[in-house]
Short mmCIF file of C-alpha atoms in Angstrom, two decimals:
data_model
loop_
_atom_site.label_atom_id
_atom_site.label_comp_id
_atom_site.label_asym_id
_atom_site.label_seq_id
_atom_site.Cartn_x
_atom_site.Cartn_y
_atom_site.Cartn_z
CA MET A 1 0.00 0.00 0.00
CA ASN A 2 1.35 3.41 -0.93
CA LYS A 3 -0.03 6.24 1.14
CA LEU A 4 3.19 8.25 0.75
CA CYS A 5 4.43 9.66 4.05
CA LEU A 6 1.05 9.88 5.76
CA THR A 7 -0.38 6.39 5.53
CA ALA A 8 1.03 5.77 8.96
CA VAL A 9 -1.00 8.46 10.71
CA ALA A 10 -3.82 7.39 13.00
CA GLY A 11 -6.37 9.32 14.93
CA SER A 12 -7.97 12.51 13.84
CA LEU A 13 -6.18 14.36 16.55
CA VAL A 14 -2.49 13.77 16.25
CA ALA A 15 0.01 15.65 18.39
CA PHE A 16 3.46 16.29 17.00
CA ALA A 17 6.65 17.65 18.46
CA SER A 18 9.87 19.07 17.26
CA CYS A 19 12.78 21.33 17.95
CA THR A 20 13.71 24.20 15.63
CA GLN A 21 15.94 27.21 15.72
CA GLU A 22 16.68 30.19 13.54
CA GLU A 23 18.36 33.52 14.14
CA VAL A 24 15.79 36.34 14.24
CA THR A 25 16.90 39.97 14.05
CA PRO A 26 17.06 41.19 17.69
CA ALA A 27 14.83 43.97 18.93
CA PRO A 28 16.70 47.27 19.06
CA THR A 29 16.12 47.73 22.81
CA LYS A 30 16.95 44.22 24.01
CA ALA A 31 18.64 41.10 22.68
CA LYS A 32 16.26 38.17 22.61
CA GLU A 33 16.71 35.09 24.69
CA ASP A 34 18.22 32.11 22.93
CA PHE A 35 15.27 29.73 23.37
CA SER A 36 14.79 26.91 20.89
CA ILE A 37 11.31 26.26 19.51
CA ALA A 38 10.20 22.72 20.34
CA PHE A 39 7.11 20.65 19.56
CA ARG A 40 5.90 17.62 21.49
CA ALA A 41 4.72 14.56 19.58
CA GLY A 42 2.32 11.69 20.13
CA VAL A 43 -0.65 9.88 18.62
CA LEU A 44 -3.75 10.50 20.72
CA SER A 45 -5.90 7.73 19.23
CA ARG A 46 -5.63 4.80 16.86
CA VAL A 47 -8.43 3.92 14.48
CA ASN A 48 -7.36 0.39 13.59
CA PRO A 49 -4.01 -1.06 14.72
CA ASP A 50 -4.21 -3.61 11.89
CA LEU A 51 -3.91 -0.82 9.30
CA ASP A 52 -0.96 1.46 8.66
CA TYR A 53 -2.43 4.49 10.42
CA THR A 54 -0.70 4.07 13.78
CA GLY A 55 2.54 6.05 13.68
CA ASN A 56 3.73 9.62 13.38
CA PRO A 57 4.71 11.01 9.97
CA SER A 58 8.39 11.25 9.24
CA THR A 59 8.04 14.93 8.30
CA PHE A 60 5.57 17.78 8.60
CA TYR A 61 5.70 21.42 7.49
CA VAL A 62 5.32 24.52 9.66
CA SER A 63 4.98 28.27 9.11
CA ALA A 64 5.21 30.68 12.07
CA TYR A 65 3.94 34.24 12.52
CA PRO A 66 4.34 36.60 15.49
CA ASN A 67 1.18 37.62 17.39
CA SER A 68 -1.39 37.31 14.63
CA HIS A 69 -1.51 36.76 10.91
CA LYS A 70 -3.75 39.85 10.68
CA PRO A 71 -2.31 43.32 9.95
CA VAL A 72 -1.44 45.45 13.01
CA ASN A 73 -1.84 49.23 12.51
CA GLY A 74 -1.92 48.61 8.80
CA HIS A 75 1.36 46.68 8.76
CA LYS A 76 1.58 43.07 7.63
CA PRO A 77 3.63 40.85 9.94
CA ASP A 78 6.61 39.02 8.50
CA SER A 79 6.79 35.28 9.03
CA LEU A 80 9.39 33.98 11.46
CA PHE A 81 9.85 31.04 9.12
CA TRP A 82 7.89 29.69 6.21
CA ASP A 83 6.91 26.17 5.14
CA GLU A 84 9.74 24.73 7.21
CA PRO A 85 10.13 20.92 7.16
CA PHE A 86 10.42 19.30 10.58
CA TYR A 87 11.99 15.87 10.68
CA LEU A 88 11.52 13.06 13.16
CA MET A 89 14.79 12.94 15.07
CA GLY A 90 13.87 10.20 17.57
CA ALA A 91 12.13 10.00 20.95
CA ASN A 92 9.07 11.74 19.47
CA LEU A 93 11.07 14.90 18.79
CA TYR A 94 11.15 16.75 15.49
CA ALA A 95 13.76 19.28 14.38
CA SER A 96 14.48 21.42 11.35
CA THR A 97 17.94 21.74 9.86
CA SER A 98 17.75 25.56 9.92
CA ASN A 99 17.48 25.68 13.75
CA GLN A 100 14.64 28.12 14.37
CA LYS A 101 14.33 30.04 17.66
CA TRP A 102 11.66 31.94 19.53
CA PRO A 103 11.51 35.74 19.21
CA SER A 104 11.83 37.76 22.39
CA ARG A 105 8.63 38.60 24.28
CA GLU A 106 9.19 42.25 23.26
CA GLN A 107 9.00 41.17 19.64
CA ALA A 108 5.96 38.92 20.05
CA GLU A 109 4.00 37.75 23.06
CA LYS A 110 2.50 34.95 21.01
CA VAL A 111 3.53 32.99 17.94
CA GLU A 112 1.05 31.35 15.60
CA PHE A 113 2.10 28.01 14.11
CA PHE A 114 0.44 26.55 10.99
CA ALA A 115 1.36 22.95 10.20
CA TYR A 116 0.37 20.33 7.65
CA ALA A 117 1.52 17.07 6.09
CA PRO A 118 2.43 15.56 3.69
CA SER A 119 4.54 17.90 1.55
CA LEU A 120 3.02 19.84 -1.30
CA GLU A 121 5.26 17.84 -3.64
CA GLU A 122 3.73 14.59 -2.37
CA ILE A 123 0.20 16.00 -2.65
CA GLN A 124 0.97 17.06 -6.22
CA GLU A 125 2.56 13.71 -7.06
CA ALA A 126 -0.58 11.92 -5.87
CA ALA A 127 -2.82 14.29 -7.86
CA MET A 128 -0.78 13.76 -11.03
CA THR A 129 -1.79 10.10 -11.02
CA GLN A 130 -5.18 11.30 -12.28
CA LEU A 131 -3.50 12.04 -15.61
CA ASP A 132 -2.77 9.51 -18.34
CA PRO A 133 0.85 9.78 -19.58
CA ASN A 134 -0.33 8.43 -22.96
CA ASP A 135 -2.75 11.33 -23.41
CA ALA A 136 -1.76 13.57 -26.33
CA ASP A 137 -2.27 16.63 -24.09
CA TYR A 138 -0.39 15.16 -21.11
CA ALA A 139 2.31 17.87 -20.93
CA SER A 140 -0.29 20.64 -21.04
CA LEU A 141 -2.42 18.91 -18.39
CA VAL A 142 0.60 18.56 -16.10
CA GLU A 143 1.26 22.29 -16.30
CA THR A 144 -2.40 23.05 -15.63
CA TYR A 145 -2.37 20.86 -12.52
CA LYS A 146 0.88 22.36 -11.25
CA HIS A 147 -0.44 25.86 -11.77
CA GLY A 148 -3.72 25.04 -10.09
CA MET A 149 -2.39 23.28 -7.00
CA GLN A 150 -0.40 26.29 -5.78
CA PHE A 151 0.92 26.38 -2.20
CA PHE A 152 0.09 27.50 1.31
CA ASN A 153 0.06 31.27 1.85
CA LEU A 154 -1.34 34.01 4.05
CA CYS A 155 -3.28 36.75 2.35
CA GLN A 156 -1.28 39.41 4.24
CA ASP A 157 1.91 38.32 2.44
CA GLY A 158 0.73 40.04 -0.70
CA VAL A 159 0.48 36.75 -2.62
CA ARG A 160 -2.57 36.29 -4.80
CA LEU A 161 -4.77 33.75 -3.06
CA ASP A 162 -6.13 32.40 -6.29
CA PRO A 163 -3.80 32.44 -9.32
CA MET A 164 -6.50 30.58 -11.26
CA ASN A 165 -8.56 33.81 -11.29
CA GLN A 166 -11.57 32.22 -9.61
CA GLU A 167 -12.17 34.65 -6.74
CA ASN A 168 -15.65 35.17 -8.16
CA SER A 169 -16.49 31.46 -8.33
CA THR A 170 -19.15 30.31 -5.92
CA PHE A 171 -17.77 28.13 -3.16
CA GLU A 172 -20.06 26.82 -0.45
CA GLY A 173 -19.68 28.88 2.72
CA VAL A 174 -16.11 30.03 2.04
CA GLN A 175 -14.70 33.38 0.99
CA LEU A 176 -11.45 32.58 -0.74
CA TYR A 177 -9.80 35.96 -0.33
CA LYS A 178 -9.19 35.66 3.42
CA GLY A 179 -7.01 33.32 5.41
CA PHE A 180 -4.25 30.79 5.27
CA LYS A 181 -5.09 28.17 2.70
CA LEU A 182 -4.06 25.52 0.21
CA GLY A 183 -5.59 25.18 -3.18
CA ARG A 184 -6.47 23.44 -5.30
CA PHE A 185 -6.50 20.04 -3.68
CA TYR A 186 -6.87 16.91 -5.81
CA VAL A 187 -6.95 13.33 -4.57
CA ALA A 188 -5.42 10.45 -6.50
CA THR A 189 -8.03 8.41 -8.33
CA ASP A 190 -5.87 5.31 -7.77
CA ILE A 191 -6.49 4.45 -4.10
CA SER A 192 -3.01 2.95 -3.73
CA LYS A 193 -1.48 6.34 -4.63
CA GLN A 194 -3.52 8.47 -2.22
CA VAL A 195 -2.17 10.42 0.75
CA ASP A 196 -3.63 11.32 4.12
CA PHE A 197 -3.84 15.09 4.70
CA ILE A 198 -3.59 16.52 8.22
CA THR A 199 -3.35 20.07 9.55
CA ALA A 200 -2.80 21.85 12.85
CA HIS A 201 -2.81 25.41 14.18
CA ILE A 202 -1.97 26.89 17.56
CA ALA A 203 -1.25 30.36 18.98
CA ALA A 204 1.43 29.67 21.62
CA ASP A 205 2.76 32.04 24.28
CA THR A 206 6.36 33.06 23.78
CA PRO A 207 8.24 31.38 26.65
CA SER A 208 9.82 33.55 29.34
CA SER A 209 12.40 30.95 30.41
CA GLU A 210 14.38 28.12 28.91
CA ASP A 211 12.49 25.64 31.09
CA ASP A 212 9.20 26.85 29.59
CA ALA A 213 10.67 26.56 26.09
CA ASN A 214 11.86 23.04 26.76
CA LEU A 215 8.31 21.95 27.58
CA GLY A 216 7.61 22.26 23.87
CA VAL A 217 4.47 23.23 21.96
CA GLU A 218 1.80 20.61 21.34
CA LEU A 219 0.38 20.56 17.85
CA LYS A 220 -2.91 18.68 17.60
CA PHE A 221 -3.32 17.51 14.04
CA ARG A 222 -6.71 16.74 12.54
CA HIS A 223 -7.45 14.54 9.56
CA GLN A 224 -9.05 16.73 6.91
CA LEU A 225 -10.12 13.91 4.58
CA SER A 226 -12.69 11.13 4.95
CA ASN A 227 -11.59 7.50 5.22
CA VAL A 228 -13.69 4.81 3.47
CA GLU A 229 -13.39 1.03 3.81
CA LEU A 230 -15.54 -1.64 2.13
CA ARG A 231 -16.09 -5.13 3.60
CA ALA A 232 -18.13 -8.00 2.18
CA PHE A 233 -19.79 -11.35 2.88
CA SER A 234 -22.30 -13.71 1.24
CA ALA A 235 -24.48 -16.46 2.71
CA ASN A 236 -25.79 -17.47 -0.71
CA LYS A 237 -25.80 -21.27 -1.11
CA ASP A 238 -26.18 -21.35 -4.90
CA PHE A 239 -23.10 -19.56 -6.16
CA ASN A 240 -19.65 -18.32 -5.20
CA ILE A 241 -18.36 -14.77 -5.45
CA GLU A 242 -14.70 -13.80 -5.89
CA ILE A 243 -13.63 -10.14 -5.53
CA ALA A 244 -10.58 -8.47 -7.08
CA GLY A 245 -11.18 -4.71 -6.92
CA VAL A 246 -13.25 -1.80 -5.64
CA ARG A 247 -14.53 1.46 -7.09
CA LEU A 248 -16.08 4.49 -5.37
CA GLY A 249 -18.13 6.24 -8.01
CA ARG A 250 -18.19 10.01 -8.29
CA PRO A 251 -16.95 11.42 -4.96
CA TYR A 252 -15.21 14.81 -4.96
CA THR A 253 -11.75 14.36 -6.45
CA GLY A 254 -10.58 17.92 -7.08
CA GLY A 255 -11.20 21.63 -7.19
CA ALA A 256 -11.16 21.97 -3.39
CA ILE A 257 -9.67 24.75 -1.25
CA PHE A 258 -8.60 24.16 2.34
CA ASN A 259 -8.65 27.30 4.49
CA PHE A 260 -7.25 27.41 8.04
CA CYS A 261 -9.52 30.39 8.72
CA ASP A 262 -13.23 31.07 8.65
CA ALA A 263 -14.81 33.39 6.09
CA GLU A 264 -13.70 36.47 8.08
CA GLY A 265 -10.09 35.32 8.43
CA ASN A 266 -10.46 34.16 12.04
CA LEU A 267 -8.67 31.06 13.28
CA ASP A 268 -10.94 29.97 16.15
CA ASN A 269 -12.36 27.01 14.28
CA PRO A 270 -12.96 23.77 16.21
CA GLU A 271 -12.29 21.70 13.10
CA GLY A 272 -8.99 23.42 12.40
CA GLY A 273 -10.25 25.04 9.21
CA GLN A 274 -12.78 24.45 6.45
CA TRP A 275 -13.05 23.11 2.95
CA GLY A 276 -14.37 25.12 0.07
CA ILE A 277 -15.90 22.85 -2.57
CA SER A 278 -16.97 24.29 -5.89
CA LYS A 279 -20.58 23.77 -6.90
CA ASN A 280 -19.17 22.38 -10.14
CA PRO A 281 -16.37 20.27 -8.68
CA GLN A 282 -14.33 17.55 -10.27
CA ARG A 283 -15.91 14.17 -9.46
CA LEU A 284 -14.27 11.04 -10.86
CA PRO A 285 -14.37 7.34 -9.91
CA VAL A 286 -11.75 6.35 -7.33
CA GLU A 287 -10.65 2.71 -7.57
CA TYR A 288 -8.15 -0.04 -6.90
CA ILE A 289 -7.83 -3.24 -8.97
CA TYR A 290 -5.90 -6.02 -7.27
CA GLY A 291 -2.34 -6.36 -8.51
CA GLU A 292 0.78 -8.34 -7.78
CA GLY A 293 0.75 -9.65 -4.23
CA ASP A 294 -3.02 -9.33 -3.71
CA GLU A 295 -5.12 -12.40 -3.10
CA ILE A 296 -8.61 -12.84 -4.54
CA TYR A 297 -11.26 -12.37 -1.83
CA GLN A 298 -13.57 -15.41 -1.78
CA MET A 299 -17.18 -15.76 -0.60
CA GLY A 300 -19.12 -19.03 -0.76
CA MET A 301 -18.35 -22.76 -0.81
CA PHE A 302 -15.04 -23.39 -2.56
CA ASN A 303 -13.10 -26.52 -3.40
CA ASN A 304 -9.35 -26.12 -3.02
CA LEU A 305 -6.62 -28.58 -3.93
CA ASN A 306 -4.50 -29.67 -0.95
CA GLY A 307 -2.04 -32.17 -2.36
CA SER A 308 -4.20 -34.83 -3.98
CA GLN A 309 -7.25 -34.07 -1.84
CA VAL A 310 -10.10 -31.67 -2.51
CA VAL A 311 -10.89 -29.52 0.55
CA THR A 312 -14.11 -27.48 0.75
CA THR A 313 -13.96 -24.09 2.46
CA ALA A 314 -16.61 -21.44 3.16
CA PRO A 315 -14.86 -18.13 3.83
CA HIS A 316 -16.65 -14.83 4.52
CA SER A 317 -20.15 -16.34 4.57
CA SER A 318 -21.58 -14.27 7.45
CA ALA A 319 -21.52 -10.67 8.67
CA THR A 320 -19.08 -11.60 11.45
CA GLN A 321 -16.71 -13.03 8.83
CA ALA A 322 -16.84 -9.93 6.63
CA ALA A 323 -13.37 -8.45 6.08
CA SER A 324 -11.85 -5.61 4.10
CA ILE A 325 -11.97 -5.99 0.31
CA MET A 326 -9.72 -2.96 -0.30
CA GLY A 327 -6.68 -5.16 -1.03
CA LYS A 328 -3.18 -3.73 -0.77
CA GLY A 329 -4.52 -0.39 -1.96
CA GLY A 330 -5.73 0.29 1.58
CA ASN A 331 -8.66 2.43 2.63
CA ALA A 332 -9.73 5.26 0.36
CA MET A 333 -8.84 8.84 1.41
CA VAL A 334 -11.42 11.13 -0.15
CA LEU A 335 -12.54 14.73 0.05
CA PRO A 336 -15.62 15.26 2.24
CA THR A 337 -18.55 14.48 -0.05
CA LYS A 338 -22.31 14.87 0.08
CA ASN A 339 -24.01 13.14 -2.81
CA GLY A 340 -27.23 11.24 -3.46
CA ALA A 341 -27.41 7.69 -4.80
CA TRP A 342 -27.23 7.01 -8.53
CA ALA A 343 -30.69 6.18 -9.85
CA GLY A 344 -29.54 3.11 -11.81
CA GLU A 345 -31.64 2.54 -14.92
CA GLY A 346 -33.50 5.76 -14.11
CA ASN A 347 -30.32 7.75 -14.75
CA PRO A 348 -27.79 5.53 -16.54
CA TYR A 349 -25.97 8.28 -18.37
CA ILE A 350 -23.24 9.37 -15.99
CA SER A 351 -20.18 7.81 -17.62
CA SER A 352 -17.77 10.00 -19.56
CA LYS A 353 -18.86 8.69 -22.97
CA TYR A 354 -22.47 9.60 -22.26
CA GLN A 355 -21.48 12.99 -20.87
CA ALA A 356 -20.03 13.93 -24.26
CA ALA A 357 -23.20 12.84 -26.05
CA LEU A 358 -25.24 15.01 -23.72
CA ASP A 359 -23.06 18.09 -24.22
CA GLY A 360 -21.62 17.75 -20.74
CA LYS A 361 -24.99 17.97 -18.96
CA ASP A 362 -26.16 15.38 -16.46
CA PRO A 363 -29.79 14.26 -16.95
CA LEU A 364 -30.18 14.70 -13.18
CA PRO A 365 -28.04 17.69 -12.11
CA TRP A 366 -26.46 17.14 -8.73
CA SER A 367 -27.56 19.35 -5.84
CA ALA A 368 -26.43 19.34 -2.22
CA ASP A 369 -30.04 19.95 -1.21
CA SER A 370 -31.46 17.12 -3.34
CA LYS A 371 -31.64 13.38 -2.81
CA GLU A 372 -30.82 12.95 -6.48
CA GLY A 373 -27.20 12.18 -7.24
CA ASP A 374 -24.79 9.85 -8.95
CA MET A 375 -22.91 8.14 -6.12
CA TYR A 376 -22.32 4.39 -6.17
CA PHE A 377 -19.89 1.62 -5.21
CA SER A 378 -18.78 -0.96 -7.76
CA ILE A 379 -17.11 -4.25 -6.89
CA LEU A 380 -14.90 -6.09 -9.38
CA LEU A 381 -16.10 -9.68 -9.08
CA ARG A 382 -16.52 -13.10 -10.62
CA VAL A 383 -19.49 -15.41 -9.95
CA THR A 384 -19.43 -19.20 -10.36
CA LEU A 385 -21.88 -21.95 -9.43
CA LYS A 386 -21.29 -23.69 -6.11
CA PRO A 387 -19.16 -26.86 -6.57
CA SER A 388 -20.63 -30.22 -5.74
CA ASN A 389 -19.04 -33.56 -4.88
CA ASN A 390 -15.38 -33.46 -5.92
CA GLU A 391 -15.61 -30.75 -8.54
CA VAL A 392 -12.54 -28.53 -8.63
CA SER A 393 -13.86 -25.96 -11.12
CA THR A 394 -17.41 -24.79 -11.75
CA PRO A 395 -19.18 -22.87 -14.55
CA GLN A 396 -18.72 -19.09 -14.59
CA ILE A 397 -22.00 -17.17 -14.71
CA TYR A 398 -20.59 -13.63 -14.39
CA PRO A 399 -18.96 -11.97 -16.31
CA TYR A 400 -21.38 -13.07 -18.99
CA GLY A 401 -20.15 -15.00 -22.00
CA ASN A 402 -21.44 -12.21 -24.24
CA ASN A 403 -19.02 -9.46 -23.23
CA THR A 404 -20.70 -6.86 -25.44
CA THR A 405 -23.12 -6.12 -22.59
CA MET A 406 -20.39 -5.28 -20.05
CA ASN A 407 -16.76 -4.36 -19.54
CA VAL A 408 -14.45 -7.25 -18.60
CA VAL A 409 -11.20 -7.00 -16.63
CA TYR A 410 -8.68 -9.80 -17.29
CA LEU A 411 -6.35 -10.82 -14.46
CA GLU A 412 -3.51 -13.32 -14.41
CA LYS A 413 -3.30 -15.50 -11.29
CA GLU A 414 -1.39 -18.54 -10.06
CA LYS A 415 -3.15 -21.81 -10.90
CA ASN A 416 -3.08 -23.35 -7.43
CA SER A 417 -3.53 -20.24 -5.30
CA ARG A 418 -5.54 -17.03 -5.08
CA LYS A 419 -2.51 -14.79 -5.74
CA ILE A 420 -2.88 -12.22 -8.50
CA ILE A 421 0.10 -11.74 -10.83
CA GLY A 422 -1.32 -8.66 -12.51
CA ARG A 423 -3.75 -7.28 -15.06
CA VAL A 424 -3.52 -8.20 -18.76
CA PRO A 425 -5.10 -6.36 -21.71
CA SER A 426 -7.20 -9.18 -23.18
CA LYS A 427 -8.17 -12.84 -22.97
CA ASN A 428 -5.54 -13.58 -25.64
CA ALA A 429 -2.64 -12.14 -23.64
CA GLN A 430 0.48 -14.24 -23.00
CA ILE A 431 0.67 -15.53 -19.42
CA GLY A 432 3.06 -17.69 -17.40
CA ALA A 433 3.07 -21.50 -17.74
CA ASN A 434 1.99 -21.97 -14.11
CA ASN A 435 -0.66 -19.27 -14.25
CA GLU A 436 -4.20 -18.90 -15.55
CA LEU A 437 -6.34 -16.05 -16.86
CA VAL A 438 -9.55 -15.17 -14.99
CA GLU A 439 -12.30 -12.75 -15.97
CA PHE A 440 -13.92 -10.18 -13.67
CA GLY A 441 -16.71 -7.65 -14.16
CA TRP A 442 -18.01 -4.66 -12.20
CA ALA A 443 -21.16 -5.00 -10.09
CA CYS A 444 -22.70 -1.81 -8.74
CA VAL A 445 -24.73 -0.74 -5.71
CA PRO A 446 -26.12 2.85 -5.73
CA ILE A 447 -25.50 4.56 -2.41
CA GLY A 448 -26.02 8.05 -1.01
CA VAL A 449 -23.23 9.46 1.17
CA ASN A 450 -22.58 12.36 3.50
CA TRP A 451 -18.90 11.93 4.34
CA GLU A 452 -17.43 14.30 6.92
CA ARG A 453 -13.75 14.99 7.39
CA GLY A 454 -11.97 13.24 10.19
CA LYS A 455 -14.36 10.26 10.11
CA LYS A 456 -13.89 6.70 8.96
CA TYR A 457 -16.80 4.97 7.18
CA ILE A 458 -16.91 1.17 7.13
CA TYR A 459 -19.45 -0.28 4.68
CA THR A 460 -20.33 -3.97 5.01
CA LEU A 461 -21.79 -5.26 1.75
CA ASP A 462 -24.13 -8.27 1.82
CA PHE A 463 -24.17 -10.31 -1.42
CA SER A 464 -26.47 -13.04 -0.03
CA ASP A 465 -29.47 -12.07 -2.22
CA GLY A 466 -27.70 -10.92 -5.38
CA VAL A 467 -24.80 -9.04 -6.92
CA GLY A 468 -26.41 -5.72 -7.86
CA ILE A 469 -26.59 -3.96 -11.20
CA GLN A 470 -24.22 -3.19 -14.05
CA ASP A 471 -21.72 -0.38 -13.59
CA PRO A 472 -22.40 3.12 -15.03
CA ASP A 473 -19.51 2.61 -17.49
CA ASP A 474 -20.91 -0.69 -18.81
CA PRO A 475 -22.75 -0.71 -22.16
CA LYS A 476 -26.02 -1.36 -20.29
CA PRO A 477 -25.67 0.70 -17.10
CA GLY A 478 -28.15 -0.06 -14.34
CA VAL A 479 -29.33 -3.43 -15.68
CA PRO A 480 -29.71 -6.07 -12.90
CA ILE A 481 -27.03 -8.78 -12.95
CA ILE A 482 -27.94 -11.80 -10.80
CA GLY A 483 -30.60 -11.92 -8.11
CA GLY A 484 -31.55 -8.83 -6.15
CA GLY A 485 -29.63 -5.78 -5.03
CA ILE A 486 -26.64 -5.66 -2.69
CA LYS A 487 -27.59 -4.82 0.88
CA PHE A 488 -25.26 -2.82 3.08
CA SER A 489 -24.77 -1.34 6.52
CA VAL A 490 -22.42 1.45 7.51
CA SER A 491 -20.43 2.00 10.69
CA VAL A 492 -19.01 5.46 11.43
CA VAL A 493 -15.88 5.88 13.56
CA ASN A 494 -14.62 9.31 14.56
CA TRP A 495 -10.89 9.87 14.21
CA GLU A 496 -10.84 11.44 17.66
CA GLU A 497 -10.01 10.48 21.22
CA SER A 498 -13.55 9.25 21.89
CA THR A 499 -14.68 6.73 19.31
CA GLY A 500 -17.88 4.79 18.82
CA ASP A 501 -19.67 2.70 16.24
CA VAL A 502 -23.04 3.71 14.91
CA ASP A 503 -24.72 1.07 12.73
CA VAL A 504 -27.14 2.46 10.19
CA PRO A 505 -28.82 -0.43 8.33
CA GLN A 506 -29.62 0.50 4.75
CA GLU A 507 -30.23 -1.38 1.55
CA TYR A 508 -30.72 -0.64 -2.09
#
C-alpha cells in the first residue's frame, strides 16, 4: 500500500513535536533570549491497529507568525519562518535543519504556528496520477495541474490567493480571499497512490524561560479527509463470489480549497479550518484493482486442492466473517462528499462517454439539497456456481459469455492459489506457464453518502441475495445482474479520542 508519508497516521487528533531554531533579528532595545522552539509529539488515538495508520509522519511542514496573521496598525507581519520541514529525530522529537528560535517577548507575546503534512510535492505527485501519460495533451495537463495546486500562503503576504482567477467562483460557505489556505486540492483516483492530509494550528505564548521553552508546543493535528473502507460477505448457497477490486463512483476528487480560517479570516475554528468545494467540482471514480501480491477475496463454498485431496472451504459467509476488500490499496482517502445515490436505470448516463453525447450535462443535475445524485460503489467480481461432490472448477455465470453487454477485466493468477500476478489487456494475452487467466466484471450498488472529514466509514456489503446492477460505465448501465440488489450497513468511527460505532442499516 502506498499512502506516501502519511499512511502511517492514526487518529484525527495527532500531536506532534519538534525542535527548531533560527536567528531572528534582535529587537533594538533588548537582545532576545536564545530559546529553541520545540514541539511535542504523540498519537492520541488509533483507528485500527491492523492498518498502517498508527505512527507519526516522518516529516511535517510549519509556518510561524508573530502575534497574529492579521495586519497590526496597517502593517503586515513578516513570518518567522515559512513552510519549514520538521523531521523526526527520535524519541518523538522533530527538528528542522535551519534551527529556528523563539523571538523575544518584546517582539511577540504569542507565535502562531500553521502545520500540515504531507509535503506539497507529495500531494501534487498523488494528484498527477489522475493524468494519463499516454494522453496527447499530457504535458499541457501537467502544467495546468501544477499551476492550479499552488501552495500554502497568508493573504497578508501580498500573494494572490487564487492564481487561477476564480475569486468570483461560488464556493459553499467560504470566501477565498481571506485566510491561510491551500488550493487546489486533488486526490489520486488510484487508491493505492492516495495520501492522508492533516493540519494543525496553535497560537502559543512566547516562553519567558528556557524551562518553559523546553516543555515544547503541542500541535494537535486533525485529519481533513474522509476514510472509506468496504467489507463483504455472502451467505448465498447457490453460487460463489470472488472479488478483485473496488470502485467508489463520483466522490469529490478535485477543485477543493482548504482554508485554516473562517470566512472572516479568524482562526478559532474547532475543526482546524474548512473546505471550500466548488458547486461544479471535479468528481471522478476512485478505484483499486488487485495487482501483484493481492489475493482474490472469496465468498461461498469453494473446493481447493491440498495435495491430492479436494478440501471445501466457506470463507466470509456471514456478517461476522466480513473483512476488508480494499486489497493492498488500503482504505480510500477522499474529500468530504455529500451526494445522493445514482438512480440506476432511471439515470444511466453518468459515464464520460455519455457525458459527451449530452453536451456535458447530467440528466439529473447534482444538488447538495437534493436526494438525487450519482454516487455508487462498484465491486470487481466473478461469480461461479457452487461446486458439488469433488468438482474442482465450476461454470462461470458472471462476467457473462457475451461481453458486449459489459466491460471485462482480465487478471492473471497462479493456478493453485488465489494470488494475482497482474492485469492483462485481453483474454488472448500471453501468461506464465503456471498461471491462468480469470475474468472479472463490475457489479454496482447505488448509495447516497454524507462523508465528513476526520471520520472513517466502514461499509459492510451483503451479497447473499444478489450481486447488484451493471456499472455506469458498462454498455447497459443499471441493468440487474444476478438476483436482487446488494444490501449494506455502515459504521461510522470518529478519528478522535472518543470513538464509537453507529450502525445504520440500509439497503438498495
